[in-house]
Tab-separated table of C-alpha atoms and ligand atoms in Angstrom:
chain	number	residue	atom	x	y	z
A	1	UNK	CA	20.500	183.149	103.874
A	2	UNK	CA	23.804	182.024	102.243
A	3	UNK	CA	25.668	179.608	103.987
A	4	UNK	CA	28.066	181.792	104.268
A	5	UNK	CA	26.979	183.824	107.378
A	6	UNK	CA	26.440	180.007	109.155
A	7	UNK	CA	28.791	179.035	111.685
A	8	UNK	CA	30.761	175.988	111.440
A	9	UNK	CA	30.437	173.554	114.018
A	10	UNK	CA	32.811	170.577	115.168
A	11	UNK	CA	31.646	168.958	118.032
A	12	UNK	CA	32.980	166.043	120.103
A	13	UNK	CA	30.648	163.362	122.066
A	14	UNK	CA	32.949	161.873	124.517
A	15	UNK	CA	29.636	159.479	125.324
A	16	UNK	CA	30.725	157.183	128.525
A	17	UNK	CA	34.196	157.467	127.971
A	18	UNK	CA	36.955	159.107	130.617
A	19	UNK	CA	36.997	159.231	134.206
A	20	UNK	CA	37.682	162.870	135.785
A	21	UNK	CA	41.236	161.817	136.416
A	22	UNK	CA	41.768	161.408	132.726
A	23	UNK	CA	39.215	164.138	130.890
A	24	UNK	CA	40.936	167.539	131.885
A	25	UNK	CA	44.736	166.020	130.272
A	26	UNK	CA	42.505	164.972	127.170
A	27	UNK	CA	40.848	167.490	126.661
A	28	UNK	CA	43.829	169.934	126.985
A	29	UNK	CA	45.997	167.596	124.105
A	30	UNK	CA	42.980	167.553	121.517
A	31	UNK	CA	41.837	171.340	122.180
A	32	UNK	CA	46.179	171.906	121.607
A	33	UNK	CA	45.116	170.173	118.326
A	34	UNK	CA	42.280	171.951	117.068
A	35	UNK	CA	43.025	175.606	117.836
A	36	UNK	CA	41.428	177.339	114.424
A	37	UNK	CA	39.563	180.374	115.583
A	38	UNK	CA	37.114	180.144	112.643
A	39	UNK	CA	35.400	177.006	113.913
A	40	UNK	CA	33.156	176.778	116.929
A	41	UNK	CA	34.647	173.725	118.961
A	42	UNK	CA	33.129	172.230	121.589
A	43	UNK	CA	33.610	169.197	123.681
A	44	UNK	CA	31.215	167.033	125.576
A	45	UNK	CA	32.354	164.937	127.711
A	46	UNK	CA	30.526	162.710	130.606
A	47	UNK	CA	28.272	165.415	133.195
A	48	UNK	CA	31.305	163.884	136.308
A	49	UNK	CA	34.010	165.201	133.559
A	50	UNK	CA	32.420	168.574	132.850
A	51	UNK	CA	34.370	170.527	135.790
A	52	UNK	CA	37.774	168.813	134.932
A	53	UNK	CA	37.443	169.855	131.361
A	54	UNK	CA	35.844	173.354	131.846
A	55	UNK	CA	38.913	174.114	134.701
A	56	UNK	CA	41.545	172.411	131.822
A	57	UNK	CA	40.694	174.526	129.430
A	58	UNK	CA	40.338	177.504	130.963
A	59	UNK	CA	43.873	177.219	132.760
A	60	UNK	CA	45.192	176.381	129.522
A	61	UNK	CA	43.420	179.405	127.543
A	62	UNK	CA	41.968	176.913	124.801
A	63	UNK	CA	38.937	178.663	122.619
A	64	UNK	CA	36.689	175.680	122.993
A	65	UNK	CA	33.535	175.644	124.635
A	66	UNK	CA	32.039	172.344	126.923
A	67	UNK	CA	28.936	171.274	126.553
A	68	UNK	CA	26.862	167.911	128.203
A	69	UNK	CA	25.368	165.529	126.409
A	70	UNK	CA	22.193	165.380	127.665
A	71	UNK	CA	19.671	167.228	130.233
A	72	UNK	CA	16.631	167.142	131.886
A	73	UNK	CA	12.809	168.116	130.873
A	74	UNK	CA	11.907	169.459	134.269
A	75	UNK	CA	13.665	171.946	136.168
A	76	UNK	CA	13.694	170.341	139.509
A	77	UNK	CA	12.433	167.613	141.310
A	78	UNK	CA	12.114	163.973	142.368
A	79	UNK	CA	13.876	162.683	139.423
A	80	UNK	CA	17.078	160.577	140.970
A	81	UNK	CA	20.150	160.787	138.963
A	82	UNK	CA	19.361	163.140	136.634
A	83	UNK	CA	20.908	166.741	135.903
A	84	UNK	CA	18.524	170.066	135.105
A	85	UNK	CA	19.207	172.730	132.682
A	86	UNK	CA	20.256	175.270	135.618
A	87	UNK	CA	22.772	172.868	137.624
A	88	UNK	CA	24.628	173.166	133.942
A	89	UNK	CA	25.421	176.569	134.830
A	90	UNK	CA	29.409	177.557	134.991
A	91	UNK	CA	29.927	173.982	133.614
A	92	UNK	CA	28.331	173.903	130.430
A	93	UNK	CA	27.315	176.153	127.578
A	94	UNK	CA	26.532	173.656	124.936
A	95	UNK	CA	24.328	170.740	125.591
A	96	UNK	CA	23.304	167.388	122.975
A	97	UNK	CA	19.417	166.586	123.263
A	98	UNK	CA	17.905	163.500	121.666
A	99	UNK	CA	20.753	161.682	120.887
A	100	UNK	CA	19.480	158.599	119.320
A	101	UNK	CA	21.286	156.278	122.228
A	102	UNK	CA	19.029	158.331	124.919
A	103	UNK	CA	16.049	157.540	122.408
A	104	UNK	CA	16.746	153.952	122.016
A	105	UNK	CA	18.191	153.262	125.359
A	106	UNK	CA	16.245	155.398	127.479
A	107	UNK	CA	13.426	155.818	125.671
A	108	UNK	CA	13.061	159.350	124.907
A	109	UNK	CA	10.055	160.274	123.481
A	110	UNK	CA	9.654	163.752	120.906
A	111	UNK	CA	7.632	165.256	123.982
A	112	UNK	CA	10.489	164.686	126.278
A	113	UNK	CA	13.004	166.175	124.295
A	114	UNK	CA	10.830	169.326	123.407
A	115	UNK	CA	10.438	169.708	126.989
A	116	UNK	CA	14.841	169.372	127.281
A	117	UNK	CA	15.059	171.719	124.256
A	118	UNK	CA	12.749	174.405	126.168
A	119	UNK	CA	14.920	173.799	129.599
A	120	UNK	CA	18.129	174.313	127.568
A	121	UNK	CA	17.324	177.218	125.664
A	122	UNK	CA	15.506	178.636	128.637
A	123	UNK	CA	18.759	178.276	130.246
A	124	UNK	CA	20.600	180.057	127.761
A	125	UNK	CA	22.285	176.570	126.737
A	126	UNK	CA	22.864	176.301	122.985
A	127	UNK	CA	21.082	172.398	122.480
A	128	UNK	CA	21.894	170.302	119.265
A	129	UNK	CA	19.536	168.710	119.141
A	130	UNK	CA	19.514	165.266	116.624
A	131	UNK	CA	17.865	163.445	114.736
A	132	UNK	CA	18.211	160.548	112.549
A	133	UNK	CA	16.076	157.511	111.071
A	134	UNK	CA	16.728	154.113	111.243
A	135	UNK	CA	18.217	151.886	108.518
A	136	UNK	CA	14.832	150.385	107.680
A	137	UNK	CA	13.195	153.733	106.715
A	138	UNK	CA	16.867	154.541	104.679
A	139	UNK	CA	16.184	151.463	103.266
A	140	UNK	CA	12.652	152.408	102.061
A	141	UNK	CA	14.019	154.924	99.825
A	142	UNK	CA	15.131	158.811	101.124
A	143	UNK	CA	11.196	159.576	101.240
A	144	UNK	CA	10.802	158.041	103.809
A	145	UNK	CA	13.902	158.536	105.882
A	146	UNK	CA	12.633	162.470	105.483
A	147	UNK	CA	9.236	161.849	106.891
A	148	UNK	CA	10.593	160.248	109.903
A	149	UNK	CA	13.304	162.866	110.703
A	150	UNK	CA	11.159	165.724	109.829
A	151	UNK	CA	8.653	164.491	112.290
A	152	UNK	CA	10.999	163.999	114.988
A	153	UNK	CA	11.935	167.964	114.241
A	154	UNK	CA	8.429	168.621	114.365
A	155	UNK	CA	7.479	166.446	118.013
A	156	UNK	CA	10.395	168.127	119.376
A	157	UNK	CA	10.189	171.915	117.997
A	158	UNK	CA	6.579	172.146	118.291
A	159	UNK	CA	6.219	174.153	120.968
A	160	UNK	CA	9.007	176.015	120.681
A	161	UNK	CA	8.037	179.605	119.143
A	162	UNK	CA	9.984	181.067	116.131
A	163	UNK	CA	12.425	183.745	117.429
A	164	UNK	CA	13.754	180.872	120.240
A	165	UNK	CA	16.022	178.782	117.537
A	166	UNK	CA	18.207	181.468	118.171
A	167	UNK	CA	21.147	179.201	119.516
A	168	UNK	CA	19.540	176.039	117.696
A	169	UNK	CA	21.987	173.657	116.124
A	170	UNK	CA	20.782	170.478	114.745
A	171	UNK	CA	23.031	167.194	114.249
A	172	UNK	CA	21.477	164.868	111.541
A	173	UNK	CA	22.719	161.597	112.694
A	174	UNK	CA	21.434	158.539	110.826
A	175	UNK	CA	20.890	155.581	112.930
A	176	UNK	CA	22.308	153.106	110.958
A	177	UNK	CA	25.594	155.734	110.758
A	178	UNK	CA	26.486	155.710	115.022
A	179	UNK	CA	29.042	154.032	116.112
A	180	UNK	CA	29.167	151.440	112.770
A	181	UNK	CA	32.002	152.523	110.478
A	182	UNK	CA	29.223	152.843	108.178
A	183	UNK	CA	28.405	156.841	107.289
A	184	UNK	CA	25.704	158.313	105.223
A	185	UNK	CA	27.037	159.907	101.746
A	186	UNK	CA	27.914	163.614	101.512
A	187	UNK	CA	24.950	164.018	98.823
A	188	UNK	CA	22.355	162.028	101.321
A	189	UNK	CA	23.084	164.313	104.224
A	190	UNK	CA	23.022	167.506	102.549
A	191	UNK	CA	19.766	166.509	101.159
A	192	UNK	CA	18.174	165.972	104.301
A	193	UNK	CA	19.579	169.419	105.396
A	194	UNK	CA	18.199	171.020	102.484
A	195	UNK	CA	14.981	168.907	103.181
A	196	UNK	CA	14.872	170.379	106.742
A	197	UNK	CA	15.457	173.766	105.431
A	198	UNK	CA	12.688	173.730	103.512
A	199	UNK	CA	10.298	171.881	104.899
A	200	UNK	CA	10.643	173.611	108.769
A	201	UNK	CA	10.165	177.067	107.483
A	202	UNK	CA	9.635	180.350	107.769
A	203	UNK	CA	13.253	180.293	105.487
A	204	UNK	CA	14.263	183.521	106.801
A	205	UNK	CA	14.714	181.562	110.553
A	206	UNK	CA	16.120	177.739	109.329
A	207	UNK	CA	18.416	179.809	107.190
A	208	UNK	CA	20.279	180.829	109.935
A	209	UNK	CA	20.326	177.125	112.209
A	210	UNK	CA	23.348	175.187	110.962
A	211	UNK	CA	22.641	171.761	110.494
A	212	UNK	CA	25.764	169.342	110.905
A	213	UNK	CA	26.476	165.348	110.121
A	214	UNK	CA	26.875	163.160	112.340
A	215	UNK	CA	27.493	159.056	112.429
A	216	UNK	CA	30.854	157.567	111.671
A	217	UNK	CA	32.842	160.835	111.061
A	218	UNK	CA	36.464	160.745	110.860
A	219	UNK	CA	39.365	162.546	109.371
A	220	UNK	CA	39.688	160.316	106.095
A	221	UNK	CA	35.641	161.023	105.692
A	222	UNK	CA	35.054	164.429	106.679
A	223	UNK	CA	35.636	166.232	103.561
A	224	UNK	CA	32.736	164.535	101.531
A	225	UNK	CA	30.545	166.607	104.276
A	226	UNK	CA	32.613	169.609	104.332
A	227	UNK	CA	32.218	170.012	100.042
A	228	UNK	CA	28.539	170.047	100.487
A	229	UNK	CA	27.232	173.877	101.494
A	230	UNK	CA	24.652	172.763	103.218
A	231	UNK	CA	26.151	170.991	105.775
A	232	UNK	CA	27.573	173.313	108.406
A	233	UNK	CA	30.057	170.893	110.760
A	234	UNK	CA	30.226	167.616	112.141
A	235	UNK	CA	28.816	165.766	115.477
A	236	UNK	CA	32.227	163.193	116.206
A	237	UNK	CA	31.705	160.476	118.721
A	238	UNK	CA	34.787	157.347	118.438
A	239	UNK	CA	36.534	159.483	116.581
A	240	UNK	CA	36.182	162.289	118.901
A	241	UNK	CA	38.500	160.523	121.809
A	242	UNK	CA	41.546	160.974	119.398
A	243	UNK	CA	43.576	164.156	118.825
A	244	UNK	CA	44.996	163.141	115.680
A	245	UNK	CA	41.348	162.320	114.274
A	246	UNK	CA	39.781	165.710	116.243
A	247	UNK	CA	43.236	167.901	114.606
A	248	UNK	CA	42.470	166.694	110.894
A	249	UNK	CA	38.903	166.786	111.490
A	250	UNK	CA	38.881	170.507	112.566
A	251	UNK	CA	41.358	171.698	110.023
A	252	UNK	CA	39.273	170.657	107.218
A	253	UNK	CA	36.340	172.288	108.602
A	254	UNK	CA	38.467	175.526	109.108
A	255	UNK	CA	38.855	175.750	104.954
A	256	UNK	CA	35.322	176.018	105.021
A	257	UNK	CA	34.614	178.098	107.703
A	258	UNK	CA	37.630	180.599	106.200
A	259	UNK	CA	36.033	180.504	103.003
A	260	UNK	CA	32.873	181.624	104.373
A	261	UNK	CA	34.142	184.314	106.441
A	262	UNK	CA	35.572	185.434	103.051
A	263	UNK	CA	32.626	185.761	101.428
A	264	UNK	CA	30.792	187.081	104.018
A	265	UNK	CA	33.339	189.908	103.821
A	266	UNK	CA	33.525	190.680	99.991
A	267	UNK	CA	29.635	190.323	100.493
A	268	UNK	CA	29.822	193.329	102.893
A	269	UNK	CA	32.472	195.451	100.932
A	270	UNK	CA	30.418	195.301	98.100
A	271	UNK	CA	27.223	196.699	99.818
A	272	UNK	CA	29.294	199.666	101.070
A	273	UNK	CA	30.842	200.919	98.580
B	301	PGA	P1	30.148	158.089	115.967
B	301	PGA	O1	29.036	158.754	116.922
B	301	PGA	O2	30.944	159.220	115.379
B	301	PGA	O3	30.946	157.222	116.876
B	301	PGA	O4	29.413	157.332	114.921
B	301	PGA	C1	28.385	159.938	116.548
B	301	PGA	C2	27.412	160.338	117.618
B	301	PGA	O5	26.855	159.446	118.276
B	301	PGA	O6	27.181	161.530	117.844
């Protein structure tokens, strides 16, 4: 598949940032920012904020979806303090599994987030799921940063069947690139999306799952990732807090998704006539 019949993706991490007083009135200013039809937009703020931005939203008629960042592997249970795929309902449609802070600081292992990607998708949640290797392996030479990431795809899609990637997004999120000022090059992230395309196979499916960058993106950076077809949107955290950052950040990605809507057009003209 071209990447022209992939949607483009901006979505914001709001991490553990905003209280419930403050999330709705944010999240009504940046989605007043980012209104561009062509992009799928979501937000994802703290699970206490996910009411206050759903109802903000909706009472202000903004196109953008909410989503959690994170869910549970089991469905129910004694598990104190955490949140299952069906208590999301009605507040969430998105959801962000294996975020590398959830690896590192509460150690998530590949099995655990299979078993959160098979609870969200069960649930009819679309998961982006990430994935990202640490500067040592970048380090090593891009080899080896693809081994590790492709292996964290594997551990986590494993036991997932084919035809249930429908609703799949993946964020490749380096590390080394979170939170540092420091991202990865436009040329180094769409080669690990063309290495995941190729590698995960059968093409006819991956084709289809956009793959976006994420680590360090901001207005002034977002276009290097944006020129690059492979790469289908961006996963925002710090700068994801600001509407100016969030407005330029979406615009940009609107060129490209308007430019693929336009060839997915001419592309059908041509067939009919
Ligand atoms: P950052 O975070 O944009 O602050 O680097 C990205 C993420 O953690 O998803």
């Amino acid at each position: 598949m071209i990447p022209a019949m992939r949607k483009v993706v901006v979505a914001g991490n709001w991490k553990m940032h905003t209280t419930p007083a403050e999330a709705g009135e944010l999240a009504r200013t940046i989605a007043a920012r980012m209104r561009e039809p062509a992009v799928t937009r979501v937000l994802c703020p703290p699970f206490v904020c996910l009411a206050a931005v759903r109802d903000a939203l909706a009472e202000a008629g903004e196109d953008v979806a909410v989503g959690a960042q994170n869910v549970h592997h089991e469905l129910q249970g004694a598990y104190t303090g955490e949140v299952s795929a069906p208590m999301l309902s009605g507040l969430a449609t998105w959801v962000i599994v294996g975020h590398s802070e959830r690896r590192r600081d509460a150690a998530e292992t590949d099995e655990v987030i299979a078993g959160k990607l098979n609870r969200a998708l069960e649930a009819g949640l679309h998961p982006i799921l990430c994935v990202g290797e640490p500067l040592a392996a970048r380090e090593a030479g891009a080899d080896v940063a693809e081994a590790i990431v492709l292996d964290q795809l594997r551990g986590a899609l494993m036991p997932n069947a084919g035809e249930a990637l429908t609703g799949l997004v993946i964020a490749y999120e380096p590390v080394w690139a979170i939170g540092t000022g420091r991202n990865a090059s436009g040329a180094d992230a769409a080669a690990m999306a063309d290495a995941i395309r190729r590698k995960l196979g059968p093409p006819m499916v991956w084709d289809t799952v956009p793959i976006l960058y994420g680590g360090s993106v901001t207005s002034a950076n977002v276009d290097e990732f944006f020129a690059e077809p492979s790469i289908d949107g961006a996963l925002v955290g710090g700068a994801s807090l600001k509407p100016d950052e969030m407005a330029g950040i979406v615009a940009r990605a609107g060129v490209t998704a308007r430019a693929r809507l336009a060839v997915a057009s001419a592309m059908r003209a041509s067939r009919s006539t």
